[in-house]
Short mmCIF file of C-alpha atoms and ligand atoms in Angstrom, two decimals:
data_model
loop_
_atom_site.label_atom_id
_atom_site.label_comp_id
_atom_site.label_asym_id
_atom_site.label_seq_id
_atom_site.Cartn_x
_atom_site.Cartn_y
_atom_site.Cartn_z
CA MET A 1 74.55 59.60 62.38
CA SER A 2 71.72 61.34 64.16
CA ALA A 3 72.08 63.17 67.45
CA ALA A 4 69.69 62.78 70.38
CA PRO A 5 67.31 65.77 70.42
CA TYR A 6 68.85 68.83 72.07
CA LEU A 7 65.49 70.17 73.30
CA PRO A 8 62.63 68.17 74.83
CA ALA A 9 59.73 66.94 72.72
CA GLY A 10 56.64 69.13 72.44
CA LEU A 11 57.89 72.23 70.61
CA PRO A 12 56.19 73.14 67.32
CA ALA A 13 57.46 70.84 64.59
CA PRO A 14 58.42 72.30 61.21
CA ALA A 15 56.12 71.56 58.30
CA ALA A 16 56.77 72.39 54.67
CA ALA A 17 54.86 75.47 53.55
CA ASN A 18 51.44 74.75 52.02
CA ASP A 19 52.49 76.31 48.74
CA GLY A 20 55.51 73.99 48.45
CA LEU A 21 58.11 76.75 48.71
CA ASP A 22 60.48 74.87 51.03
CA THR A 23 59.44 71.21 50.61
CA GLU A 24 62.85 70.34 49.19
CA TYR A 25 64.71 71.82 52.15
CA TRP A 26 62.83 69.66 54.66
CA GLU A 27 63.05 66.56 52.47
CA ALA A 28 66.81 67.07 52.09
CA ALA A 29 67.19 67.45 55.85
CA ARG A 30 65.49 64.05 56.28
CA ARG A 31 68.15 62.64 53.91
CA HIS A 32 70.76 64.38 56.12
CA GLU A 33 71.66 66.87 53.46
CA LEU A 34 71.76 70.61 53.87
CA VAL A 35 70.44 72.51 50.87
CA VAL A 36 70.06 76.25 50.28
CA GLN A 37 67.91 77.93 47.68
CA ARG A 38 69.94 79.03 44.66
CA CYS A 39 68.96 81.01 41.59
CA ASN A 40 69.46 79.12 38.32
CA ALA A 41 69.76 82.41 36.43
CA CYS A 42 72.31 84.38 38.45
CA GLN A 43 73.65 81.61 40.73
CA GLY A 44 72.91 83.75 43.80
CA PHE A 45 72.05 82.08 47.09
CA GLN A 46 68.93 83.02 49.02
CA TRP A 47 67.70 82.15 52.51
CA GLY A 48 64.95 81.93 53.72
CA PRO A 49 63.49 80.73 50.49
CA GLU A 50 61.23 82.87 48.33
CA TRP A 51 59.42 82.40 45.02
CA ILE A 52 61.62 84.98 43.31
CA CYS A 53 65.33 85.72 43.33
CA HIS A 54 65.77 89.03 45.14
CA GLN A 55 68.86 89.81 43.06
CA CYS A 56 67.77 89.17 39.44
CA HIS A 57 63.99 88.57 39.77
CA SER A 58 64.16 85.18 38.10
CA PHE A 59 61.49 82.71 39.16
CA ASP A 60 63.77 79.83 38.15
CA LEU A 61 65.11 78.82 41.54
CA GLY A 62 66.69 75.54 42.56
CA TRP A 63 68.46 73.97 45.51
CA GLN A 64 72.18 73.63 46.12
CA LYS A 65 73.64 71.07 48.47
CA VAL A 66 76.21 72.79 50.69
CA SER A 67 78.97 71.54 52.98
CA GLY A 68 77.28 72.34 56.27
CA ARG A 69 80.35 74.17 57.51
CA GLY A 70 79.74 77.60 58.92
CA THR A 71 80.78 80.22 61.45
CA ILE A 72 78.86 81.60 64.40
CA TYR A 73 77.45 85.02 63.50
CA SER A 74 75.53 85.64 66.74
CA TRP A 75 74.26 83.67 69.72
CA GLU A 76 71.90 83.77 72.66
CA ARG A 77 71.65 81.78 75.86
CA ILE A 78 67.96 81.42 76.77
CA TRP A 79 67.04 81.28 80.45
CA HIS A 80 63.33 82.02 80.52
CA PRO A 81 61.05 79.33 79.05
CA VAL A 82 58.25 80.70 76.87
CA HIS A 83 56.79 77.28 76.04
CA PRO A 84 55.66 74.50 78.40
CA ALA A 85 58.03 72.02 76.71
CA LEU A 86 60.99 74.19 77.70
CA ARG A 87 60.29 74.44 81.43
CA GLU A 88 63.07 72.03 82.37
CA ALA A 89 65.29 72.80 79.39
CA CYS A 90 66.76 76.20 80.33
CA PRO A 91 69.36 77.41 79.80
CA TYR A 92 69.80 76.39 76.20
CA MET A 93 71.81 77.88 73.38
CA VAL A 94 70.57 79.23 70.05
CA VAL A 95 73.08 80.29 67.42
CA LEU A 96 72.89 82.14 64.13
CA VAL A 97 75.30 80.48 61.71
CA GLU A 98 76.72 82.04 58.56
CA LEU A 99 77.47 79.72 55.64
CA PRO A 100 80.50 80.96 53.64
CA ASP A 101 79.98 78.44 50.84
CA ALA A 102 76.36 79.55 50.36
CA GLY A 103 76.73 83.28 49.85
CA ASN A 104 76.93 83.91 53.62
CA VAL A 105 73.27 83.13 54.19
CA ARG A 106 72.44 82.50 57.84
CA MET A 107 70.61 79.69 59.58
CA VAL A 108 69.23 79.41 63.11
CA GLY A 109 69.80 76.30 65.21
CA ASN A 110 70.87 75.06 68.60
CA LEU A 111 74.56 74.81 69.46
CA LEU A 112 74.99 71.27 70.76
CA GLY A 113 76.94 70.68 73.94
CA ASP A 114 77.16 72.45 77.29
CA PRO A 115 74.99 75.59 77.06
CA MET A 116 77.25 77.32 79.62
CA GLU A 117 80.37 76.95 77.50
CA GLU A 118 81.62 80.28 76.19
CA VAL A 119 80.59 81.06 72.61
CA VAL A 120 82.92 82.98 70.34
CA ILE A 121 81.45 84.84 67.38
CA GLY A 122 83.36 83.81 64.25
CA SER A 123 84.22 80.31 65.47
CA ALA A 124 83.65 77.30 63.23
CA VAL A 125 80.68 74.95 63.45
CA GLU A 126 79.23 72.20 61.30
CA ALA A 127 75.71 70.95 60.68
CA VAL A 128 74.37 67.94 62.57
CA PHE A 129 71.11 66.29 61.52
CA GLU A 130 68.73 65.65 64.40
CA ASP A 131 65.96 63.19 63.54
CA HIS A 132 62.51 63.49 65.13
CA PRO A 133 60.91 60.23 63.98
CA ASP A 134 57.64 60.88 65.79
CA ASP A 135 57.15 64.08 63.79
CA GLY A 136 58.73 62.73 60.61
CA VAL A 137 61.11 65.68 60.47
CA THR A 138 64.83 66.33 60.83
CA LEU A 139 66.23 69.51 62.35
CA VAL A 140 69.57 70.99 61.35
CA GLN A 141 71.68 71.61 64.45
CA TRP A 142 75.26 72.82 64.91
CA ARG A 143 78.33 71.60 66.73
CA ARG A 144 81.74 73.08 67.31
CA VAL A 145 84.60 71.88 65.10
CA MET B 1 62.76 120.60 51.44
CA SER B 2 60.18 119.59 48.91
CA GLU B 3 56.88 121.38 48.45
CA ASN B 4 54.76 118.47 49.58
CA THR B 5 56.23 118.13 53.05
CA ILE B 6 53.87 117.85 55.99
CA SER B 7 56.24 119.98 58.07
CA HIS B 8 54.46 122.65 60.17
CA LYS B 9 51.14 121.89 58.49
CA VAL B 10 49.80 119.42 61.04
CA ALA B 11 49.64 119.30 64.84
CA ILE B 12 48.69 117.03 67.71
CA ALA B 13 45.83 118.83 69.43
CA GLY B 14 44.63 116.34 72.02
CA ILE B 15 46.09 113.47 74.05
CA ALA B 16 44.67 111.02 76.55
CA GLU B 17 45.00 107.58 78.03
CA THR B 18 42.95 105.38 80.29
CA ALA B 19 44.31 104.27 83.60
CA TYR B 20 47.09 101.79 82.92
CA TYR B 21 46.81 98.27 84.31
CA LYS B 22 48.97 95.26 84.81
CA ARG B 23 48.21 92.57 82.24
CA GLY B 24 44.81 91.10 82.92
CA ALA B 25 43.90 93.68 85.56
CA ALA B 26 41.55 95.88 83.49
CA ASP B 27 37.96 95.44 84.64
CA ARG B 28 36.36 96.40 81.32
CA SER B 29 36.66 95.36 77.71
CA GLU B 30 39.46 96.39 75.38
CA PHE B 31 36.90 98.09 73.15
CA GLN B 32 35.55 100.16 76.04
CA LEU B 33 39.08 101.16 77.02
CA THR B 34 39.68 102.29 73.44
CA LEU B 35 36.48 104.37 73.40
CA GLU B 36 37.35 105.95 76.75
CA ALA B 37 40.77 107.01 75.46
CA ILE B 38 39.32 108.51 72.27
CA LEU B 39 36.59 110.38 74.19
CA ALA B 40 39.15 111.75 76.61
CA ALA B 41 41.53 112.82 73.83
CA ALA B 42 38.68 114.71 72.11
CA GLU B 43 37.78 116.31 75.44
CA ASP B 44 41.43 117.29 75.98
CA ALA B 45 41.44 118.94 72.55
CA GLY B 46 38.10 120.65 73.13
CA LEU B 47 36.62 118.79 70.17
CA ASP B 48 33.23 117.12 69.81
CA VAL B 49 34.20 113.47 69.37
CA ARG B 50 31.53 113.18 66.65
CA ASP B 51 33.67 115.46 64.49
CA ILE B 52 36.49 112.91 64.31
CA ASP B 53 36.41 111.57 60.77
CA GLY B 54 39.72 109.74 60.48
CA PHE B 55 41.14 106.75 62.35
CA CYS B 56 44.70 105.44 62.25
CA SER B 57 46.16 102.57 64.22
CA TYR B 58 48.89 99.96 63.97
CA SER B 59 50.04 96.51 65.04
CA ASN B 60 46.78 94.86 63.97
CA ASP B 61 44.72 96.71 66.57
CA ARG B 62 41.54 94.70 67.10
CA ASN B 63 39.29 97.77 67.45
CA ASP B 64 38.40 98.71 63.90
CA PRO B 65 37.41 102.23 62.78
CA PRO B 66 33.93 101.42 61.37
CA ARG B 67 32.92 99.91 64.72
CA ILE B 68 34.39 102.82 66.69
CA ALA B 69 32.82 105.47 64.44
CA SER B 70 29.45 103.74 64.71
CA ALA B 71 29.73 103.34 68.48
CA LEU B 72 30.60 107.02 68.92
CA GLY B 73 28.11 108.30 66.35
CA CYS B 74 30.78 110.05 64.32
CA LYS B 75 29.16 112.07 61.54
CA ASP B 76 31.52 110.90 58.81
CA LEU B 77 34.28 108.32 58.28
CA SER B 78 36.82 109.56 55.74
CA LEU B 79 39.89 107.52 56.71
CA SER B 80 40.10 103.97 58.05
CA ASN B 81 43.79 103.24 58.18
CA MET B 82 46.02 100.47 59.51
CA PHE B 83 49.81 100.64 59.50
CA TRP B 84 51.06 97.18 58.58
CA GLY B 85 53.65 95.40 60.69
CA GLY B 86 53.81 94.13 64.21
CA GLY B 87 55.09 95.44 67.49
CA GLY B 88 55.31 99.15 68.11
CA GLY B 89 56.92 100.03 64.80
CA GLY B 90 53.78 101.79 63.64
CA GLY B 91 53.25 104.28 66.48
CA SER B 92 54.80 107.27 64.78
CA GLY B 93 53.86 105.76 61.42
CA ALA B 94 50.18 105.95 62.28
CA VAL B 95 50.70 109.65 63.04
CA ALA B 96 52.55 109.97 59.73
CA ASN B 97 49.60 108.43 57.91
CA ALA B 98 47.25 110.82 59.70
CA CYS B 99 49.45 113.75 58.63
CA ALA B 100 49.39 112.64 55.01
CA ALA B 101 45.59 112.35 55.03
CA LEU B 102 45.21 115.76 56.63
CA VAL B 103 47.57 117.52 54.23
CA ALA B 104 45.88 115.78 51.32
CA GLY B 105 42.54 117.05 52.58
CA TYR B 106 41.01 113.61 53.02
CA SER B 107 40.18 114.18 56.68
CA LYS B 108 39.68 117.01 59.16
CA TYR B 109 40.29 115.41 62.57
CA VAL B 110 42.13 112.12 62.82
CA VAL B 111 42.50 110.05 65.95
CA VAL B 112 45.55 107.81 66.31
CA TYR B 113 44.76 105.18 68.90
CA ARG B 114 45.86 101.91 70.42
CA GLY B 115 43.77 99.67 72.66
CA LEU B 116 45.42 96.72 74.24
CA ALA B 117 44.14 94.26 76.82
CA GLN B 118 46.60 91.40 76.74
CA GLY B 119 44.71 89.76 79.58
CA GLN B 120 41.65 89.38 77.32
CA PHE B 121 43.56 88.18 74.28
CA GLY B 122 46.92 86.54 73.67
CA ARG B 123 50.19 87.53 75.29
CA PHE B 124 53.09 88.72 73.21
CA GLY B 125 55.73 87.17 75.45
CA GLN B 126 54.57 83.56 75.15
CA GLY B 127 55.66 81.11 72.49
CA SER B 128 53.26 79.64 69.97
CA GLN B 129 51.29 76.63 71.16
CA ALA B 130 50.83 75.37 67.60
CA ARG B 131 51.70 71.75 66.97
CA THR B 132 53.36 72.52 63.65
CA VAL B 133 54.74 75.69 62.08
CA SER B 134 55.66 76.51 58.50
CA GLY B 135 57.32 79.31 56.59
CA GLY B 136 59.64 81.65 58.51
CA PRO B 137 58.68 80.32 61.97
CA ALA B 138 59.66 76.78 60.88
CA TYR B 139 63.29 77.94 60.74
CA THR B 140 63.28 79.30 64.30
CA GLN B 141 60.56 77.94 66.61
CA PRO B 142 61.57 74.24 66.60
CA TYR B 143 64.90 75.47 68.02
CA GLY B 144 63.20 77.25 70.90
CA LEU B 145 63.58 80.72 69.35
CA MET B 146 59.99 81.85 69.78
CA SER B 147 59.44 85.13 71.63
CA PRO B 148 60.18 88.76 70.74
CA ALA B 149 62.94 88.87 73.38
CA GLN B 150 64.60 85.87 71.78
CA THR B 151 64.16 87.28 68.28
CA PHE B 152 65.80 90.58 69.13
CA ALA B 153 68.52 89.44 71.56
CA MET B 154 70.31 87.91 68.58
CA ARG B 155 70.52 91.26 66.80
CA VAL B 156 71.59 93.12 69.92
CA ARG B 157 74.31 90.56 70.67
CA ARG B 158 75.76 91.08 67.21
CA PHE B 159 75.74 94.89 67.59
CA MET B 160 77.43 94.63 71.00
CA HIS B 161 80.03 92.32 69.45
CA ASP B 162 80.67 94.60 66.47
CA TYR B 163 81.38 97.61 68.70
CA THR B 164 82.67 95.86 71.86
CA ILE B 165 79.88 97.22 74.04
CA GLY B 166 79.24 95.91 77.57
CA HIS B 167 76.09 95.89 79.67
CA GLU B 168 76.29 99.37 81.23
CA PRO B 169 74.34 101.16 78.46
CA LEU B 170 71.47 98.66 78.75
CA LYS B 171 71.36 99.21 82.50
CA ALA B 172 71.33 102.98 82.07
CA ILE B 173 68.41 102.81 79.63
CA SER B 174 66.41 100.59 81.98
CA MET B 175 67.16 102.73 85.02
CA ALA B 176 66.23 105.95 83.19
CA SER B 177 62.73 104.62 82.52
CA TYR B 178 62.27 103.47 86.11
CA HIS B 179 63.72 106.73 87.43
CA HIS B 180 61.24 108.83 85.45
CA ALA B 181 58.30 106.56 86.36
CA GLN B 182 58.79 107.43 90.03
CA SER B 183 57.45 110.95 89.48
CA ASN B 184 54.63 109.75 87.18
CA PRO B 185 51.46 108.67 89.01
CA ARG B 186 50.10 107.10 85.80
CA ALA B 187 53.02 104.69 85.68
CA VAL B 188 52.41 101.04 86.50
CA MET B 189 55.87 101.03 88.15
CA HIS B 190 55.25 104.25 90.11
CA GLY B 191 56.46 103.60 93.63
CA ARG B 192 58.65 100.72 92.44
CA PRO B 193 62.11 102.27 92.05
CA LEU B 194 64.85 100.21 90.43
CA SER B 195 68.32 100.29 91.98
CA GLU B 196 71.53 99.34 90.24
CA GLU B 197 71.65 96.26 92.44
CA ASP B 198 68.07 95.29 91.59
CA TYR B 199 68.98 95.48 87.94
CA GLU B 200 72.20 93.53 88.25
CA ASN B 201 70.64 90.85 90.44
CA SER B 202 67.65 90.36 88.17
CA ARG B 203 67.40 87.08 86.31
CA TRP B 204 68.40 86.58 82.71
CA ILE B 205 65.51 86.28 80.27
CA VAL B 206 67.74 85.71 77.28
CA GLU B 207 71.30 86.99 77.25
CA PRO B 208 72.05 89.88 76.84
CA PHE B 209 68.62 90.84 78.32
CA ARG B 210 67.83 90.67 82.01
CA LEU B 211 64.28 90.96 83.35
CA PHE B 212 64.50 94.76 83.58
CA ASP B 213 65.68 95.06 79.97
CA CYS B 214 62.27 93.82 78.84
CA CYS B 215 59.01 95.76 78.48
CA MET B 216 55.97 95.00 80.57
CA GLU B 217 52.71 93.54 79.26
CA ASN B 218 49.73 95.75 80.13
CA ASP B 219 46.08 96.61 79.62
CA GLY B 220 44.80 100.06 78.67
CA ALA B 221 44.34 102.42 75.75
CA ALA B 222 45.72 105.74 74.55
CA ALA B 223 44.78 108.18 71.79
CA VAL B 224 45.97 111.40 70.21
CA ILE B 225 43.99 113.82 68.02
CA VAL B 226 45.80 115.02 64.91
CA THR B 227 44.54 117.88 62.76
CA THR B 228 45.74 120.64 60.50
CA ALA B 229 47.80 123.40 62.13
CA GLU B 230 45.05 125.90 61.34
CA ARG B 231 42.31 123.84 62.98
CA ALA B 232 44.58 123.02 65.93
CA ARG B 233 45.00 126.72 66.70
CA ASP B 234 41.21 126.99 67.17
CA LEU B 235 41.16 124.19 69.74
CA ARG B 236 41.78 124.21 73.48
CA GLN B 237 45.41 123.14 73.79
CA LYS B 238 48.67 124.62 72.62
CA PRO B 239 49.39 122.62 69.44
CA ALA B 240 52.36 120.28 69.19
CA TYR B 241 53.36 120.82 65.58
CA VAL B 242 54.65 117.93 63.50
CA LEU B 243 58.02 118.82 61.99
CA ALA B 244 58.55 115.38 60.51
CA ALA B 245 57.06 111.90 60.53
CA SER B 246 58.88 109.10 58.80
CA GLN B 247 58.33 105.37 58.35
CA GLY B 248 59.97 102.46 56.60
CA SER B 249 62.46 99.66 56.67
CA ASP B 250 66.04 99.25 55.47
CA TYR B 251 67.11 96.91 52.67
CA ARG B 252 65.66 93.38 53.10
CA GLN B 253 65.22 93.80 56.85
CA ALA B 254 62.32 91.34 56.83
CA ALA B 255 64.32 88.54 55.16
CA THR B 256 63.31 85.39 57.04
CA ALA B 257 65.44 83.26 59.34
CA HIS B 258 67.48 86.29 60.51
CA ASN B 259 68.92 87.03 57.05
CA ALA B 260 68.69 90.83 56.98
CA PRO B 261 72.01 91.82 55.34
CA ASP B 262 72.57 94.59 57.91
CA TYR B 263 71.80 92.58 61.02
CA GLY B 264 72.99 94.39 64.17
CA THR B 265 70.60 97.28 63.64
CA SER B 266 67.39 98.82 64.97
CA ASN B 267 66.26 99.31 61.33
CA PHE B 268 66.20 103.13 61.64
CA LYS B 269 69.03 104.09 59.28
CA THR B 270 66.96 105.17 56.28
CA VAL B 271 63.98 106.26 58.40
CA ALA B 272 66.11 108.59 60.54
CA ALA B 273 67.77 110.12 57.47
CA ARG B 274 64.37 110.92 55.95
CA LEU B 275 63.14 112.21 59.30
CA TYR B 276 65.89 114.78 59.79
CA ALA B 277 65.78 115.86 56.15
CA GLN B 278 62.05 116.51 56.42
CA ALA B 279 62.36 118.36 59.73
CA GLY B 280 65.36 120.41 58.66
CA ILE B 281 67.05 119.86 62.01
CA GLU B 282 70.00 117.86 63.35
CA PRO B 283 70.27 115.40 66.24
CA LYS B 284 71.84 118.09 68.44
CA ASP B 285 68.62 120.12 68.14
CA VAL B 286 66.54 117.44 69.89
CA ASP B 287 65.72 118.46 73.46
CA VAL B 288 63.97 115.32 74.68
CA CYS B 289 63.51 111.83 73.25
CA GLN B 290 61.05 109.00 73.78
CA SER B 291 62.54 105.85 72.30
CA TYR B 292 60.47 102.65 72.19
CA GLU B 293 61.73 100.06 74.61
CA ASN B 294 60.65 96.61 73.61
CA PHE B 295 64.11 95.79 74.93
CA THR B 296 66.85 98.14 76.10
CA GLY B 297 69.26 96.92 73.43
CA GLY B 298 66.90 98.21 70.77
CA VAL B 299 66.90 101.66 72.36
CA MET B 300 70.69 101.65 72.32
CA MET B 301 70.76 101.01 68.58
CA SER B 302 67.87 103.45 67.92
CA LEU B 303 69.72 106.31 69.60
CA VAL B 304 72.86 105.54 67.58
CA GLU B 305 70.91 105.37 64.33
CA HIS B 306 69.16 108.65 65.13
CA GLY B 307 72.61 110.20 65.35
CA PHE B 308 72.87 110.99 69.06
CA CYS B 309 76.26 109.30 69.28
CA ALA B 310 78.51 107.07 67.21
CA PRO B 311 78.45 103.33 67.96
CA GLU B 312 81.97 103.69 69.34
CA GLU B 313 80.71 106.33 71.82
CA VAL B 314 77.81 104.30 73.23
CA GLU B 315 79.41 103.43 76.56
CA GLU B 316 80.55 107.00 77.17
CA PHE B 317 77.28 108.66 76.12
CA MET B 318 74.60 106.27 77.34
CA THR B 319 74.67 106.85 81.08
CA LEU B 320 71.83 107.32 83.54
CA GLU B 321 72.94 110.91 84.16
CA ASN B 322 72.74 111.74 80.48
CA PHE B 323 69.24 110.29 80.24
CA LYS B 324 67.72 112.10 83.24
CA ALA B 325 65.34 115.00 82.73
CA GLY B 326 66.95 118.05 84.32
CA THR B 327 70.60 117.08 84.09
CA GLY B 328 71.00 114.91 81.03
CA LYS B 329 72.28 115.70 77.56
CA LEU B 330 69.44 113.59 76.10
CA PRO B 331 66.50 113.18 78.50
CA LEU B 332 65.05 109.79 77.59
CA ASN B 333 61.69 108.12 78.15
CA THR B 334 60.57 110.74 80.62
CA SER B 335 57.23 109.10 81.48
CA GLY B 336 58.78 105.72 82.19
CA GLY B 337 57.94 104.40 78.74
CA ASN B 338 57.20 100.78 77.90
CA LEU B 339 59.45 99.55 80.70
CA ALA B 340 57.90 101.41 83.61
CA GLU B 341 54.93 103.60 82.63
CA CYS B 342 52.88 101.23 80.49
CA TYR B 343 53.38 99.01 77.50
CA MET B 344 50.75 100.74 75.38
CA HIS B 345 52.71 99.75 72.30
CA GLY B 346 54.51 103.06 72.40
CA LEU B 347 51.50 105.33 71.99
CA GLU B 348 52.27 106.47 75.54
CA LEU B 349 55.58 107.75 74.16
CA ILE B 350 53.72 110.07 71.79
CA THR B 351 51.46 111.46 74.52
CA GLU B 352 54.58 112.06 76.62
CA ALA B 353 56.37 113.83 73.74
CA VAL B 354 53.38 116.19 73.54
CA ARG B 355 53.33 116.70 77.32
CA GLN B 356 56.96 117.78 77.19
CA LEU B 357 56.10 120.53 74.69
CA ARG B 358 53.07 121.59 76.74
CA GLY B 359 55.21 121.72 79.88
CA THR B 360 53.02 119.17 81.67
CA SER B 361 55.35 116.18 81.94
CA THR B 362 55.95 114.71 85.39
CA ALA B 363 59.66 114.77 84.49
CA GLN B 364 59.64 118.07 82.67
CA VAL B 365 62.62 119.15 80.61
CA GLN B 366 63.17 122.90 80.84
CA ASP B 367 61.43 124.64 77.94
CA PRO B 368 62.01 122.05 75.21
CA ARG B 369 61.55 123.15 71.63
CA ILE B 370 62.04 119.82 69.84
CA SER B 371 60.54 116.57 71.10
CA MET B 372 61.25 113.25 69.36
CA VAL B 373 59.67 109.79 69.30
CA CYS B 374 61.31 106.65 67.90
CA SER B 375 58.79 103.82 67.45
CA GLY B 376 59.58 100.13 67.45
CA PRO B 377 63.24 99.22 67.00
CA MET B 378 64.22 96.00 65.21
CA VAL B 379 60.77 95.31 63.73
CA GLN B 380 59.77 95.98 60.12
CA PRO B 381 58.73 98.66 59.41
CA VAL B 382 59.65 101.22 62.07
CA SER B 383 58.81 104.92 62.33
CA SER B 384 59.84 108.19 63.98
CA LEU B 385 58.31 111.55 64.76
CA ILE B 386 59.60 115.03 65.52
CA LEU B 387 57.30 117.50 67.26
CA SER B 388 57.92 121.18 67.89
CA LYS B 389 56.44 124.09 69.81
CA GLU B 390 56.52 126.31 66.74
ZN1 LIG C 1 68.94 85.43 40.48
#
C-alpha cells in the first residue's frame, strides 16, 4: 500500500547517484523494500552508502533487506518554508530514525500524521513507502506503531 | 609541548572590516569589498599591502588569491590557501593554516580574509531549487530537510534530549549577542535591542530554533594580517599572539544522512583537546570567548565541548548574566557576533577577539589575557583559536 504524499509536489526528487553507488536503494524503494548497504566481508552495516566499508575497507559491499522497524532518534518540526513548494505545507515533521536491525544506522524521513502531535524520542516507528509516479521514485516515510 | 608548535611564534598584527550591510544592501561588488577589507587591515597593521605574500580563506570564498594579488600589485604570492569545508568552520582554521605557513617560512605576511555579498550570489538560508538531487542530499531534501537551520536543529534536539536541557540557554546566547551589539556601532543590529519577550514571541523557524536563534545573512568583508611574532613587533599595533590554532573533525562526523556516530555534538571534542594541549592552558584561563553562532544551539554545545561547563551544568551556567562583558564568568560574543553584528562567516569573531586584547572592544572585558574563538559548530571540519597578550 502506498501513502498519499506527505509534502506537496515540487520538492527536489531523489535520483540515483551518477556513479551507481545507491541505485539499488532507490530501486528497492520502488519495490517497497527497504535495503541498507552491508559489507560482504565483515557483515557491518553502513549508511549512507559508500564505495568502501569504513570498518574493514572491503570494496565488496552488498545490500540487505531490513524490517523497516525503527525508533525515533531525533526530530524537528519545521515552521519556516525554505522552498516555494513548502509555502502552504508548514508545519511539517522530519524525523531521524534509528534502525536496530541494521546496525543502528539512521534514516531521515517525514513522520506521517498530525505534525503537532507530540514526538517522543525512542518511540517505535515503521517504514511506509510513498510513491511519486510522476517522478518515478518512491520515498521512505515513517509512521508510529 | 612539542618542538614544532606554533605557540607564541605568530601574531595577528592587523584587523579590519568594511561597513556591514543587510543582505543585498552593499552598493559595490563582493570583490571590491574584499579588497577594501584587505587594504584596511594592512593599513591598521602599518604594512604596505604589496608586502602581503600569503592568502588564506575558507568556505569556498569566491575571491581567489591570484586575482587579489594581481589587483593589489602584491610583489610575490607564496601561499594561496583554501580551507575545505562549508559554513564558518574554517575561520580559525584559515588562521591556523597561515600560522603553519609562517612558522615553516613559506610566507612573511599572510592575510586571512572573507568577502561575502549574499545579495549578489546565492543565499545560504534557501533550499535548493534543483529538480533532482543525488548522493547525500537525496536522503534529506525530498523530505523538506534542506537548509542549514534544518540540518542542525536535528543535532541540537538530540543534545537537549540527552541532557534534559530546556530553551533558556538558547535564549541567553541570543540575548548576549544582541546585548553586546547595542554598544557596537558597526553592528547591523545596533539600535535594535532584543528583549526577553521579543525572543519568546518570535516565530519558530524550525524547533528548537526561533527566529532569534538564527544568524543573519549579510554583505561585507573582513580581513586580518598574520605574521611572525618578530615581524609583528615591528608593526604599528600591539600584537595578538597565537597560543594555539586547531582544526579538524571527530570520527565520521561527515557520514551522510545524519549518521555521525556521535550525533548530538558541535564536532569540537578532538579539536578542543588539541587546542588546549597546544596552548598549555585550561578553560578556566579563558577571559573572553567568541563562539560562532550559526544557531544558538551550536554555541551551547561548543561551550560544553571547550570545557566551560559540563553538559549537566548548561542550564545553570549559560545565563545572560554570565555572558555579559563586565559581569559575566564567560563574556561571550562581545561584538554581537553572527547574530547581531554581522554574519561575516565568523571572521568578525576573530577581529573582535583581537580587539579585546588591544582593549578596543565596544564591550571591553577588563584587561583580558586570553581571548578565544570557536569557529563553525556542527559543520565538518571546525576550528578554534586562542590568542594572548603575551
Ligand atoms: Zn566491512
